[in-house]
Amino acid sequence: MSQRLPTRTYTTPEWLHWCLDAQQVNLVDRRLGKPYTLRGLPAAVWSWFSLGYDRLRVAELVAVAQAQPQADAQQVVRSLVEQWVADGLLIEK
């Protein structure tokens, strides 16, 4: 049986500004004055979250996009979210 992603809700902090470009997501942490650029799969994952998809649905989309098993896609999403939380780009509600 595959391990399911925990159902959690995330939001961007008030100090983060971001915009979706045709090929990337640009983020600026105004608190630290630090820019971030997401491209490829991380940009797609960020965009899917911005559309309101939950982690499980995003993992399903990653599995299809990367032609990989659901368990591997869940790990990819988990790793991205953990990194974004550690970087202060997302806050768990």
Backbone as a ProteinNet text record, in pm:
[ID]
protein_1_A
[PRIMARY]
MSQRLPTRTYTTPEWLHWCLDAQQVNLVDRRLGKPYTLRGLPAAVWSWFSLGYDRLRVAELVAVAQAQPQADAQQVVRSLVEQWVADGLLIEK
[TERTIARY]
84.6	0	89.2	55.7	137.9	105	205	187.8	125.1	15.6	-52.6	11	5.8	55.4	-39.3	14.8	-73.2	-153.1	-277.3	-360.5	-327.3	-257.4	-218.6	-249.6	-267.7	-293.4	-177.1	-134.1	-22	-65	-0.7	-23.8	110.8	112.9	236.3	237.6	353.5	361.2	340.2	303.6	275	397.4	516.3	638.6	684.3	611.7	650.8	564.3	630.6	561.4	604.7	509.7	543.2	456.8	510.3	433	469.7	370.6	387.1	419.6	530.8	576.1	543.1	556.6	526.6	614.3	737.3	829.4	883.3	843	897.9	808.2	837.1	771.6	880.7	858.1	952.9	897.4	981.6	942.1	1043.8	995.5	1085.1	1043.5	1137	1117.3	1156	1055.4	1083.1	1144.8	1120.3	1177.3	1329	1377.7	1521.7	1581.9	1495.9	1544.1	1604.7	1549.7	1607.2	1513.7	1565.2	1483.4	1496.7	1393.4	1392.5	1331.3	1376.5	1317.6	1292.3	1169.4	1133.4	1110.7	1169.7	1153.5	1118.4	1067	1038.5	934.4	959.4	863.1	832.4	932	897.7	802.3	819.7	728.4	588.3	580.3	449.5	381.1	457.5	401.1	350.8	429.7	386.9	257.2	251.4	132.9	10.4	27.2	-85.6	-134.8	-42.6	-84.5	-158.3	-111	-175.8	-317.2	-344.5	-478.9	-570.2	-513.5	-593.4	-592.7	-509.8	-502.7	-434.6	-483.5	-418.5	-297	-221.8	-96.2	-116.3	-224.5	-248.2	-273.6	-354	-382	-255.1	-176	-50.2	41.8	47	130.1	79.7	-51.6	-106	-61.2	-64.8	-21.8	127.9	207.3	351.7	376.4	302.5	319.4	293.6	189.7	158.1	264.5	299.5	395.6	532.9	572.1	704.6	703.4	585.7	570.4	639.3	599.7	660.6	550.9	585.2	486.4	438.6	317.1	255.8	342.1	398.5	481.2	601.9	664.1	779	735.4	620.8	569.3	535.2	481.2	450.1	577.1	684.5	810.9	864.8	850	893.4	817.4	686.2	604.4	640.8	656.1	692.8	825.2	922.7	1054.1	1045.9	970.8	955.7	888.9	779.9	707.4	795.4	866.2	955.1	1062.5	1116.6	1218.8	1158.6	1040.4	976.5	939.7	896.2	866.8	996.1	1102.7	1232.3	1285.5	1260.4	1305.9	1214.2	1100.5	1007	915.2	905.3	818.8	675.6	656	523.4	513.3	392	363.4	250.9	268.3	161.8	56.8	-69.2	-180.7	-218.6
-117.4	0	123.8	218.8	339.2	434.5	507.2	606	730.7	776.5	894.8	1019.7	1124.8	1253.3	1307.1	1367.4	1424.6	1539.8	1552.9	1661.8	1785	1876.3	1999.6	2114.8	2229.5	2349.3	2443.9	2504.2	2597.4	2730.3	2833.9	2967.1	3036.4	3137	3214.2	3320.2	3347.8	3451	3590.2	3684.1	3820.5	3888.3	3845.1	3908.1	3851.7	3753.5	3692.6	3747.4	3793.4	3833	3736.6	3694.9	3603.4	3632.6	3596	3607.7	3491.6	3450.9	3341.5	3399.2	3358.7	3398	3280.9	3298.5	3191.4	3068.1	3088.1	2975.4	2954.1	3037.4	3024.9	3095.6	3073.4	3146.6	3227.4	3356.6	3445.5	3480.1	3465	3494.1	3588.8	3675.5	3764.6	3763.2	3725.6	3733.2	3875	3962.3	4102.7	4118.1	4024.7	4029.4	4018.2	3930.3	3907.2	3970.6	4021.8	4077.1	3971.2	3849.9	3737.5	3691.4	3684.5	3635.5	3483.7	3424	3281.7	3270.1	3174.9	3145.1	2995	2958.6	2818.6	2793.3	2686.7	2647.8	2499.4	2459	2317.7	2264.2	2145.7	2080.2	2162.4	2220.8	2303.2	2417.7	2480.7	2587.9	2532.3	2415.4	2353.2	2319.8	2263.5	2229.5	2355.6	2462	2588.4	2637.4	2630.1	2675.1	2591.6	2460.2	2374.6	2406.5	2431.4	2472.6	2606.2	2698.2	2829.9	2819.4	2711.2	2686.7	2623	2591.9	2536.8	2385.7	2318.4	2173	2131.7	2021.3	1971.4	1886.6	1847.5	1775.6	1644.7	1574.3	1446.6	1467.3	1567	1595	1640.7	1724	1769.4	1649.9	1557.6	1437.9	1355.7	1347.4	1276.1	1342.9	1474.3	1547.4	1529	1528.4	1505.7	1365.4	1266.9	1129	1120.7	1188	1187.1	1263.7	1382.5	1467.5	1402.8	1329	1268.1	1119.3	1065.9	922.8	837.9	861.2	788	736.8	639.5	585.9	693.5	675.5	770	789.4	683.7	695.5	785.4	774.1	859.8	1004.9	1025.6	1161.2	1224	1144.4	1195.9	1242	1167.8	1205.9	1335	1351.1	1474.7	1593.7	1580.8	1689.7	1716.3	1611.3	1626.3	1701.2	1664.5	1730	1877.9	1908.7	2048.3	2130.4	2078.1	2151.7	2170.6	2066.4	2078.4	2184.4	2189.1	2289.8	2429.8	2445.1	2576.5	2624.4	2532.9	2569.9	2610.8	2534.1	2565.8	2700.6	2733.7	2861.1	2977.6	2948.2	3054.7	3097.3	3015.8	3050.3	3004.7	2907.4	2858.3	2849.3	2867.6	2851.6	2751.2	2653.6	2555.3	2616.9	2602.8	2654.8	2556
0	0	0	-82.6	-90	24.3	64.4	170.1	109.8	168.9	117.4	175.7	97.4	144.7	250.9	356.5	456.8	396	442.3	395	477.6	417.1	483	389.7	449	370	388.5	279.3	282.7	224.4	268.9	215.1	198.1	114.4	100.9	210.6	266.3	370.4	310.9	395	346.7	287.9	324.4	273.9	138.7	87.4	-39	-152.3	-255.9	-377.9	-487.2	-569.1	-676.6	-797.8	-913	-1036.6	-1128.1	-1202.7	-1297.1	-1433.4	-1486	-1619	-1711.6	-1838.3	-1933.5	-1912.4	-1864.1	-1851.1	-1711.1	-1616.1	-1481.2	-1380.8	-1254.4	-1146.1	-1077.1	-1065.1	-998.2	-861	-759.6	-622.5	-560.7	-473.2	-399.8	-253.8	-169.7	-25.3	15.2	33.3	65.1	204	290.9	425.9	420.8	335.5	323.2	198.6	109.4	-16.6	-105.9	-98.9	-172.2	-284.1	-408.3	-519.9	-537.4	-591.3	-626.4	-764.7	-841.9	-971.7	-978.6	-1009.4	-1025.9	-1174	-1222.5	-1362.7	-1369.5	-1482.1	-1503.7	-1406.9	-1355	-1267.1	-1141.7	-1072.7	-955.9	-990.8	-1105.8	-1147.3	-1171.1	-1231.2	-1254.5	-1122.4	-1028.5	-897.3	-827.1	-829.3	-767.3	-832.7	-964.4	-1037.4	-1001.2	-990.6	-954.1	-813.9	-721.4	-587	-593.7	-677.4	-686	-743.2	-815.1	-867.4	-762.7	-646.9	-538.1	-528.1	-607.6	-599	-468.7	-410.6	-288.8	-325.5	-222.8	-247.1	-321.4	-290.1	-357.4	-506.6	-540	-681.5	-752.8	-687.4	-747.1	-771.7	-677	-695.8	-814.3	-832.3	-947.7	-1078	-1081.3	-1199.9	-1226.4	-1119.9	-1133.7	-1189.1	-1139.3	-1187.3	-1337.4	-1383.4	-1526	-1604.3	-1555.9	-1627.6	-1639.1	-1536.8	-1534.2	-1570	-1599.3	-1630	-1523.6	-1398.8	-1287.7	-1194.6	-1110.7	-1017.2	-918.9	-872.4	-779.1	-654.1	-601.2	-480	-503.9	-619.6	-652.2	-666.9	-729.8	-747.6	-613.1	-522.1	-388.3	-317.7	-335.6	-273.3	-334.3	-463.9	-529.9	-472.1	-462	-407.5	-262.3	-185.3	-43.8	-31.2	-111	-105	-142.1	-248.3	-289.2	-179	-124.7	-19.9	103.1	143.5	260.1	236.6	116.2	84.4	86.3	28.4	25.6	165.4	250.9	389.7	459.6	440.1	502	453.6	325.8	270.1	306.5	370.2	407	294	189.6	75.9	96.5	184.4	219.7	371.4	420.4	563.3	575	662.3	685.4	774.9	734.3	815.6	922.9
[MASK]
+++++++++++++++++++++++++++++++++++++++++++++++++++++++++++++++++++++++++++++++++++++++++++++

